[in-house]
Amino acid sequence: DAGVTQSPTHLIKTRGQHVTLRCSPISGHKSVSWYQQVLGQGPQFIFQYYEKEERGRGNFPDRFSARQFPNYSSELNVNALLLGDSALYLCASSPSGGALTYEQYFGPGTRLTVT
Amino acid sequence: GQNIDQPTEMTATEGAIVQINCTYQTSGFNGLFWYQQHAGEAPTFLSYNVLDGLEEKGRFSSFLSRSKGYSYLLLKELQMKDSASYLCAVRDLDAGKSTFGDGTTLTVKP
């Protein structure tokens, strides 16, 4: 089975632009979480989606939004890009959103550079 | 909120044992993860502890004390390929959200 896939792998944008990042979870997994990882730091939680509904939101501005599709894939959108948005964006897939679930598998990430 | 502390860097010798500590203060706790992350790659799952005690998995073991807000990852028979960042993460009561420490960069020397 394929693991978590993300696209694109790398992206360069200019300040003020918007970006859409995509994630496909492991087959059969219904939950997707998004994280931002700035160089030298641990990942920071942005969103969790389960069954197409937002289940959790981290401390990020409204410029960040996401959605999950009927096939459980997900998009992360960032508007009005700032230099500080440059980071590795990670998508994590889980079988479900319940408290008994501990499995969480990360995709390879999208490296976003804002110039 | 969550606050997680782990050492920034550690160095150990090939074949040795190393213990990476993690302390946390949380407003909610639903388990603690350890991940390994090689430079430029995504984190890979190593272990999950939700009850107190030691979980062993091959060369890797993880310990949790909830009353002390403390965990450690023990790596035995170190290999050069174990050089990586090791991330401690606490899962919130909201199951999909995990708060990560900044990672411990482990360098294994010959």
PDB file of C-alpha atoms in Angstrom:
ATOM      1  CA  ASP A   1       0.000   0.000   0.000  1.00  0.00           C
ATOM      2  CA  ALA A   2       1.164   3.505  -0.733  1.00  0.00           C
ATOM      3  CA  GLY A   3       1.966   5.715   2.194  1.00  0.00           C
ATOM      4  CA  VAL A   4       0.871   9.290   2.686  1.00  0.00           C
ATOM      5  CA  THR A   5       1.539  11.343  -0.417  1.00  0.00           C
ATOM      6  CA  GLN A   6       1.912  15.095  -0.666  1.00  0.00           C
ATOM      7  CA  SER A   7       2.262  17.465  -3.568  1.00  0.00           C
ATOM      8  CA  PRO A   8       4.115  19.414  -4.620  1.00  0.00           C
ATOM      9  CA  THR A   9       7.444  18.426  -3.105  1.00  0.00           C
ATOM     10  CA  HIS A  10       8.907  21.898  -3.285  1.00  0.00           C
ATOM     11  CA  LEU A  11       7.339  25.276  -3.965  1.00  0.00           C
ATOM     12  CA  ILE A  12       8.628  28.828  -4.238  1.00  0.00           C
ATOM     13  CA  LYS A  13       6.173  31.700  -3.857  1.00  0.00           C
ATOM     14  CA  THR A  14       6.335  35.451  -3.481  1.00  0.00           C
ATOM     15  CA  ARG A  15       5.028  37.411  -0.514  1.00  0.00           C
ATOM     16  CA  GLY A  16       1.317  38.146  -0.858  1.00  0.00           C
ATOM     17  CA  GLN A  17       0.579  35.157  -3.072  1.00  0.00           C
ATOM     18  CA  HIS A  18      -1.525  32.209  -2.051  1.00  0.00           C
ATOM     19  CA  VAL A  19      -0.657  28.521  -2.100  1.00  0.00           C
ATOM     20  CA  THR A  20      -2.523  25.214  -2.087  1.00  0.00           C
ATOM     21  CA  LEU A  21      -0.867  22.094  -0.745  1.00  0.00           C
ATOM     22  CA  ARG A  22      -2.330  18.635  -1.237  1.00  0.00           C
ATOM     23  CA  CYS A  23      -2.307  15.426   0.747  1.00  0.00           C
ATOM     24  CA  SER A  24      -3.605  11.919   0.117  1.00  0.00           C
ATOM     25  CA  PRO A  25      -3.826   9.728   3.237  1.00  0.00           C
ATOM     26  CA  ILE A  26      -3.076   6.047   3.468  1.00  0.00           C
ATOM     27  CA  SER A  27      -5.852   3.993   1.925  1.00  0.00           C
ATOM     28  CA  GLY A  28      -8.530   3.375   4.550  1.00  0.00           C
ATOM     29  CA  HIS A  29      -7.437   6.265   6.767  1.00  0.00           C
ATOM     30  CA  LYS A  30     -10.125   8.863   7.377  1.00  0.00           C
ATOM     31  CA  SER A  31      -8.260  11.468   9.386  1.00  0.00           C
ATOM     32  CA  VAL A  32      -5.743  13.999   8.116  1.00  0.00           C
ATOM     33  CA  SER A  33      -3.755  16.447  10.219  1.00  0.00           C
ATOM     34  CA  TRP A  34      -1.575  19.292   8.960  1.00  0.00           C
ATOM     35  CA  TYR A  35       1.604  20.525  10.639  1.00  0.00           C
ATOM     36  CA  GLN A  36       4.075  23.323   9.955  1.00  0.00           C
ATOM     37  CA  GLN A  37       7.722  22.666  10.728  1.00  0.00           C
ATOM     38  CA  VAL A  38      10.111  25.583  10.715  1.00  0.00           C
ATOM     39  CA  LEU A  39      13.788  24.677  10.447  1.00  0.00           C
ATOM     40  CA  GLY A  40      15.232  23.689  13.797  1.00  0.00           C
ATOM     41  CA  GLN A  41      11.857  23.301  15.501  1.00  0.00           C
ATOM     42  CA  GLY A  42       9.338  20.560  15.992  1.00  0.00           C
ATOM     43  CA  PRO A  43       6.151  20.370  13.916  1.00  0.00           C
ATOM     44  CA  GLN A  44       3.334  22.703  14.971  1.00  0.00           C
ATOM     45  CA  PHE A  45      -0.263  21.556  14.653  1.00  0.00           C
ATOM     46  CA  ILE A  46      -2.395  23.504  12.177  1.00  0.00           C
ATOM     47  CA  PHE A  47      -5.578  21.477  11.511  1.00  0.00           C
ATOM     48  CA  GLN A  48      -7.148  18.072  11.855  1.00  0.00           C
ATOM     49  CA  TYR A  49      -9.934  16.846   9.594  1.00  0.00           C
ATOM     50  CA  TYR A  50     -11.978  13.713  10.074  1.00  0.00           C
ATOM     51  CA  GLU A  51     -14.842  12.610   7.865  1.00  0.00           C
ATOM     52  CA  LYS A  52     -14.649  15.947   6.049  1.00  0.00           C
ATOM     53  CA  GLU A  53     -15.165  17.970   9.214  1.00  0.00           C
ATOM     54  CA  GLU A  54     -12.662  20.103  11.079  1.00  0.00           C
ATOM     55  CA  ARG A  55     -11.898  18.431  14.406  1.00  0.00           C
ATOM     56  CA  GLY A  56      -9.103  20.655  15.639  1.00  0.00           C
ATOM     57  CA  ARG A  57      -7.352  23.914  14.888  1.00  0.00           C
ATOM     58  CA  GLY A  58      -3.989  25.159  16.110  1.00  0.00           C
ATOM     59  CA  ASN A  59      -2.891  28.691  16.827  1.00  0.00           C
ATOM     60  CA  PHE A  60      -2.599  29.894  13.239  1.00  0.00           C
ATOM     61  CA  PRO A  61      -4.149  32.987  11.618  1.00  0.00           C
ATOM     62  CA  ASP A  62      -7.220  32.879   9.409  1.00  0.00           C
ATOM     63  CA  ARG A  63      -4.952  33.055   6.365  1.00  0.00           C
ATOM     64  CA  PHE A  64      -4.628  29.306   6.863  1.00  0.00           C
ATOM     65  CA  SER A  65      -7.577  27.149   5.841  1.00  0.00           C
ATOM     66  CA  ALA A  66      -8.110  23.554   4.873  1.00  0.00           C
ATOM     67  CA  ARG A  67     -10.690  21.105   3.695  1.00  0.00           C
ATOM     68  CA  GLN A  68     -11.129  17.369   3.275  1.00  0.00           C
ATOM     69  CA  PHE A  69     -12.772  15.737   0.291  1.00  0.00           C
ATOM     70  CA  PRO A  70     -15.097  12.693   0.100  1.00  0.00           C
ATOM     71  CA  ASN A  71     -12.104  10.488  -0.800  1.00  0.00           C
ATOM     72  CA  TYR A  72     -10.394  11.750   2.426  1.00  0.00           C
ATOM     73  CA  SER A  73      -7.690  13.656   0.589  1.00  0.00           C
ATOM     74  CA  SER A  74      -7.073  17.134   1.894  1.00  0.00           C
ATOM     75  CA  GLU A  75      -5.914  20.585   0.842  1.00  0.00           C
ATOM     76  CA  LEU A  76      -4.190  23.230   2.929  1.00  0.00           C
ATOM     77  CA  ASN A  77      -4.553  26.782   1.667  1.00  0.00           C
ATOM     78  CA  VAL A  78      -2.486  29.734   2.782  1.00  0.00           C
ATOM     79  CA  ASN A  79      -3.378  33.252   1.642  1.00  0.00           C
ATOM     80  CA  ALA A  80      -1.347  36.448   1.690  1.00  0.00           C
ATOM     81  CA  LEU A  81       1.927  34.601   2.169  1.00  0.00           C
ATOM     82  CA  LEU A  82       4.516  36.031   4.525  1.00  0.00           C
ATOM     83  CA  LEU A  83       8.231  35.301   4.676  1.00  0.00           C
ATOM     84  CA  GLY A  84       7.604  33.549   7.987  1.00  0.00           C
ATOM     85  CA  ASP A  85       5.393  30.983   6.257  1.00  0.00           C
ATOM     86  CA  SER A  86       8.501  29.411   4.767  1.00  0.00           C
ATOM     87  CA  ALA A  87       8.571  25.928   6.270  1.00  0.00           C
ATOM     88  CA  LEU A  88       8.079  22.229   5.716  1.00  0.00           C
ATOM     89  CA  TYR A  89       4.361  21.453   5.675  1.00  0.00           C
ATOM     90  CA  LEU A  90       3.599  17.954   6.855  1.00  0.00           C
ATOM     91  CA  CYS A  91       0.446  15.955   6.446  1.00  0.00           C
ATOM     92  CA  ALA A  92      -0.273  13.092   8.843  1.00  0.00           C
ATOM     93  CA  SER A  93      -2.762  10.309   8.264  1.00  0.00           C
ATOM     94  CA  SER A  94      -4.639   8.332  10.937  1.00  0.00           C
ATOM     95  CA  PRO A  95      -7.196   5.539  10.648  1.00  0.00           C
ATOM     96  CA  SER A  96      -9.801   7.539  12.548  1.00  0.00           C
ATOM     97  CA  GLY A  97     -10.176  10.610  14.681  1.00  0.00           C
ATOM     98  CA  GLY A  98     -11.063   8.772  17.854  1.00  0.00           C
ATOM     99  CA  ALA A  99      -9.217   8.828  21.140  1.00  0.00           C
ATOM    100  CA  LEU A 100      -8.258   5.163  20.813  1.00  0.00           C
ATOM    101  CA  THR A 101      -6.288   5.870  17.662  1.00  0.00           C
ATOM    102  CA  TYR A 102      -2.613   6.467  18.157  1.00  0.00           C
ATOM    103  CA  GLU A 103      -1.244   5.588  14.780  1.00  0.00           C
ATOM    104  CA  GLN A 104      -0.176   8.640  12.859  1.00  0.00           C
ATOM    105  CA  TYR A 105       1.898   8.451   9.720  1.00  0.00           C
ATOM    106  CA  PHE A 106       3.549  11.435   8.119  1.00  0.00           C
ATOM    107  CA  GLY A 107       3.929  12.205   4.449  1.00  0.00           C
ATOM    108  CA  PRO A 108       7.214  13.425   2.982  1.00  0.00           C
ATOM    109  CA  GLY A 109       6.132  17.052   3.282  1.00  0.00           C
ATOM    110  CA  THR A 110       6.020  20.074   1.026  1.00  0.00           C
ATOM    111  CA  ARG A 111       8.920  22.506   1.346  1.00  0.00           C
ATOM    112  CA  LEU A 112       7.505  26.023   0.890  1.00  0.00           C
ATOM    113  CA  THR A 113       9.850  28.945   0.362  1.00  0.00           C
ATOM    114  CA  VAL A 114       8.413  32.459   0.379  1.00  0.00           C
ATOM    115  CA  THR A 115      10.617  35.169  -1.115  1.00  0.00           C
TER     116      THR A 115
ATOM    117  CA  GLY B   1      -1.548  24.501  26.510  1.00  0.00           C
ATOM    118  CA  GLN B   2       1.374  22.173  26.300  1.00  0.00           C
ATOM    119  CA  ASN B   3       5.042  22.763  27.088  1.00  0.00           C
ATOM    120  CA  ILE B   4       7.578  20.135  26.116  1.00  0.00           C
ATOM    121  CA  ASP B   5      11.287  20.177  26.935  1.00  0.00           C
ATOM    122  CA  GLN B   6      14.006  17.957  25.580  1.00  0.00           C
ATOM    123  CA  PRO B   7      17.774  18.470  25.213  1.00  0.00           C
ATOM    124  CA  THR B   8      18.851  20.165  22.017  1.00  0.00           C
ATOM    125  CA  GLU B   9      21.803  17.941  21.195  1.00  0.00           C
ATOM    126  CA  MET B  10      23.393  14.698  22.330  1.00  0.00           C
ATOM    127  CA  THR B  11      26.426  12.751  21.164  1.00  0.00           C
ATOM    128  CA  ALA B  12      27.085   9.054  21.676  1.00  0.00           C
ATOM    129  CA  THR B  13      29.398   6.351  20.414  1.00  0.00           C
ATOM    130  CA  GLU B  14      28.493   3.556  18.029  1.00  0.00           C
ATOM    131  CA  GLY B  15      27.473   0.442  19.972  1.00  0.00           C
ATOM    132  CA  ALA B  16      26.660   2.385  23.126  1.00  0.00           C
ATOM    133  CA  ILE B  17      23.327   3.136  24.838  1.00  0.00           C
ATOM    134  CA  VAL B  18      21.779   6.609  24.948  1.00  0.00           C
ATOM    135  CA  GLN B  19      18.786   7.949  26.841  1.00  0.00           C
ATOM    136  CA  ILE B  20      16.897  10.982  25.549  1.00  0.00           C
ATOM    137  CA  ASN B  21      14.700  12.647  28.142  1.00  0.00           C
ATOM    138  CA  CYS B  22      11.488  14.580  27.661  1.00  0.00           C
ATOM    139  CA  THR B  23       9.507  16.515  30.248  1.00  0.00           C
ATOM    140  CA  TYR B  24       6.110  18.006  29.656  1.00  0.00           C
ATOM    141  CA  GLN B  25       3.475  20.194  31.272  1.00  0.00           C
ATOM    142  CA  THR B  26       0.067  19.769  29.738  1.00  0.00           C
ATOM    143  CA  SER B  27      -3.512  20.890  30.076  1.00  0.00           C
ATOM    144  CA  GLY B  28      -4.639  17.537  28.678  1.00  0.00           C
ATOM    145  CA  PHE B  29      -2.862  14.259  28.080  1.00  0.00           C
ATOM    146  CA  ASN B  30      -3.820  11.394  25.826  1.00  0.00           C
ATOM    147  CA  GLY B  31      -0.496   9.711  25.206  1.00  0.00           C
ATOM    148  CA  LEU B  32       3.106  10.472  24.326  1.00  0.00           C
ATOM    149  CA  PHE B  33       4.855   9.745  21.050  1.00  0.00           C
ATOM    150  CA  TRP B  34       8.478   9.467  20.020  1.00  0.00           C
ATOM    151  CA  TYR B  35       9.398  10.081  16.404  1.00  0.00           C
ATOM    152  CA  GLN B  36      12.675   9.873  14.513  1.00  0.00           C
ATOM    153  CA  GLN B  37      13.391  12.467  11.855  1.00  0.00           C
ATOM    154  CA  HIS B  38      16.365  12.412   9.535  1.00  0.00           C
ATOM    155  CA  ALA B  39      17.392  15.718   7.999  1.00  0.00           C
ATOM    156  CA  GLY B  40      15.094  16.734   5.176  1.00  0.00           C
ATOM    157  CA  GLU B  41      12.689  13.870   5.781  1.00  0.00           C
ATOM    158  CA  ALA B  42       9.335  13.411   7.495  1.00  0.00           C
ATOM    159  CA  PRO B  43       9.102  12.113  11.073  1.00  0.00           C
ATOM    160  CA  THR B  44       8.694   8.352  11.414  1.00  0.00           C
ATOM    161  CA  PHE B  45       6.814   6.793  14.310  1.00  0.00           C
ATOM    162  CA  LEU B  46       8.914   5.014  16.947  1.00  0.00           C
ATOM    163  CA  SER B  47       6.703   4.517  19.985  1.00  0.00           C
ATOM    164  CA  TYR B  48       3.550   5.479  21.835  1.00  0.00           C
ATOM    165  CA  ASN B  49       3.000   5.386  25.607  1.00  0.00           C
ATOM    166  CA  VAL B  50      -0.312   6.108  27.265  1.00  0.00           C
ATOM    167  CA  LEU B  51       0.155   4.146  30.521  1.00  0.00           C
ATOM    168  CA  ASP B  52       3.064   4.372  32.945  1.00  0.00           C
ATOM    169  CA  GLY B  53       5.930   2.014  32.347  1.00  0.00           C
ATOM    170  CA  LEU B  54       8.343   0.787  29.746  1.00  0.00           C
ATOM    171  CA  GLU B  55       7.500  -0.188  26.190  1.00  0.00           C
ATOM    172  CA  GLU B  56      10.211  -2.149  24.385  1.00  0.00           C
ATOM    173  CA  LYS B  57      10.521  -2.534  20.651  1.00  0.00           C
ATOM    174  CA  GLY B  58      13.766  -4.014  19.441  1.00  0.00           C
ATOM    175  CA  ARG B  59      16.682  -1.641  20.070  1.00  0.00           C
ATOM    176  CA  PHE B  60      14.296   1.131  21.104  1.00  0.00           C
ATOM    177  CA  SER B  61      12.435   1.451  24.411  1.00  0.00           C
ATOM    178  CA  SER B  62      10.259   4.252  25.723  1.00  0.00           C
ATOM    179  CA  PHE B  63       9.282   4.984  29.308  1.00  0.00           C
ATOM    180  CA  LEU B  64       6.486   7.144  30.688  1.00  0.00           C
ATOM    181  CA  SER B  65       5.689   8.523  34.124  1.00  0.00           C
ATOM    182  CA  ARG B  66       2.472  10.526  33.968  1.00  0.00           C
ATOM    183  CA  SER B  67       2.704  11.719  37.562  1.00  0.00           C
ATOM    184  CA  LYS B  68       6.129  13.212  36.871  1.00  0.00           C
ATOM    185  CA  GLY B  69       5.368  14.470  33.371  1.00  0.00           C
ATOM    186  CA  TYR B  70       8.422  12.590  32.182  1.00  0.00           C
ATOM    187  CA  SER B  71       9.379  10.240  29.397  1.00  0.00           C
ATOM    188  CA  TYR B  72      12.574   8.901  27.953  1.00  0.00           C
ATOM    189  CA  LEU B  73      13.599   7.122  24.779  1.00  0.00           C
ATOM    190  CA  LEU B  74      16.346   4.546  25.182  1.00  0.00           C
ATOM    191  CA  LEU B  75      18.383   3.520  22.172  1.00  0.00           C
ATOM    192  CA  LYS B  76      20.628   0.463  22.514  1.00  0.00           C
ATOM    193  CA  GLU B  77      23.458  -0.832  20.336  1.00  0.00           C
ATOM    194  CA  LEU B  78      23.699   2.494  18.582  1.00  0.00           C
ATOM    195  CA  GLN B  79      24.356   2.493  14.867  1.00  0.00           C
ATOM    196  CA  MET B  80      25.560   5.323  12.652  1.00  0.00           C
ATOM    197  CA  LYS B  81      22.161   5.425  10.977  1.00  0.00           C
ATOM    198  CA  ASP B  82      20.602   6.375  14.334  1.00  0.00           C
ATOM    199  CA  SER B  83      22.036   9.868  13.870  1.00  0.00           C
ATOM    200  CA  ALA B  84      18.862  11.919  13.556  1.00  0.00           C
ATOM    201  CA  SER B  85      16.526  14.251  15.417  1.00  0.00           C
ATOM    202  CA  TYR B  86      14.276  12.584  17.990  1.00  0.00           C
ATOM    203  CA  LEU B  87      10.963  14.298  18.621  1.00  0.00           C
ATOM    204  CA  CYS B  88       8.856  13.922  21.737  1.00  0.00           C
ATOM    205  CA  ALA B  89       5.166  14.723  21.190  1.00  0.00           C
ATOM    206  CA  VAL B  90       2.197  14.800  23.544  1.00  0.00           C
ATOM    207  CA  ARG B  91      -1.210  13.996  22.180  1.00  0.00           C
ATOM    208  CA  ASP B  92      -3.990  16.251  23.308  1.00  0.00           C
ATOM    209  CA  LEU B  93      -7.381  15.041  24.487  1.00  0.00           C
ATOM    210  CA  ASP B  94      -8.429  16.095  20.987  1.00  0.00           C
ATOM    211  CA  ALA B  95      -6.941  13.014  19.407  1.00  0.00           C
ATOM    212  CA  GLY B  96      -5.809  14.529  16.157  1.00  0.00           C
ATOM    213  CA  LYS B  97      -3.653  17.195  17.756  1.00  0.00           C
ATOM    214  CA  SER B  98      -0.141  16.527  18.985  1.00  0.00           C
ATOM    215  CA  THR B  99       2.239  19.077  20.466  1.00  0.00           C
ATOM    216  CA  PHE B 100       5.865  18.462  19.600  1.00  0.00           C
ATOM    217  CA  GLY B 101       9.077  19.380  21.326  1.00  0.00           C
ATOM    218  CA  ASP B 102      11.810  20.943  19.219  1.00  0.00           C
ATOM    219  CA  GLY B 103      13.676  17.657  18.982  1.00  0.00           C
ATOM    220  CA  THR B 104      16.983  16.277  20.203  1.00  0.00           C
ATOM    221  CA  THR B 105      19.675  15.992  17.551  1.00  0.00           C
ATOM    222  CA  LEU B 106      21.600  12.811  18.214  1.00  0.00           C
ATOM    223  CA  THR B 107      25.022  12.354  16.631  1.00  0.00           C
ATOM    224  CA  VAL B 108      26.482   8.863  16.693  1.00  0.00           C
ATOM    225  CA  LYS B 109      30.267   8.769  16.332  1.00  0.00           C
ATOM    226  CA  PRO B 110      32.449   5.802  15.387  1.00  0.00           C
TER     227      PRO B 110
END
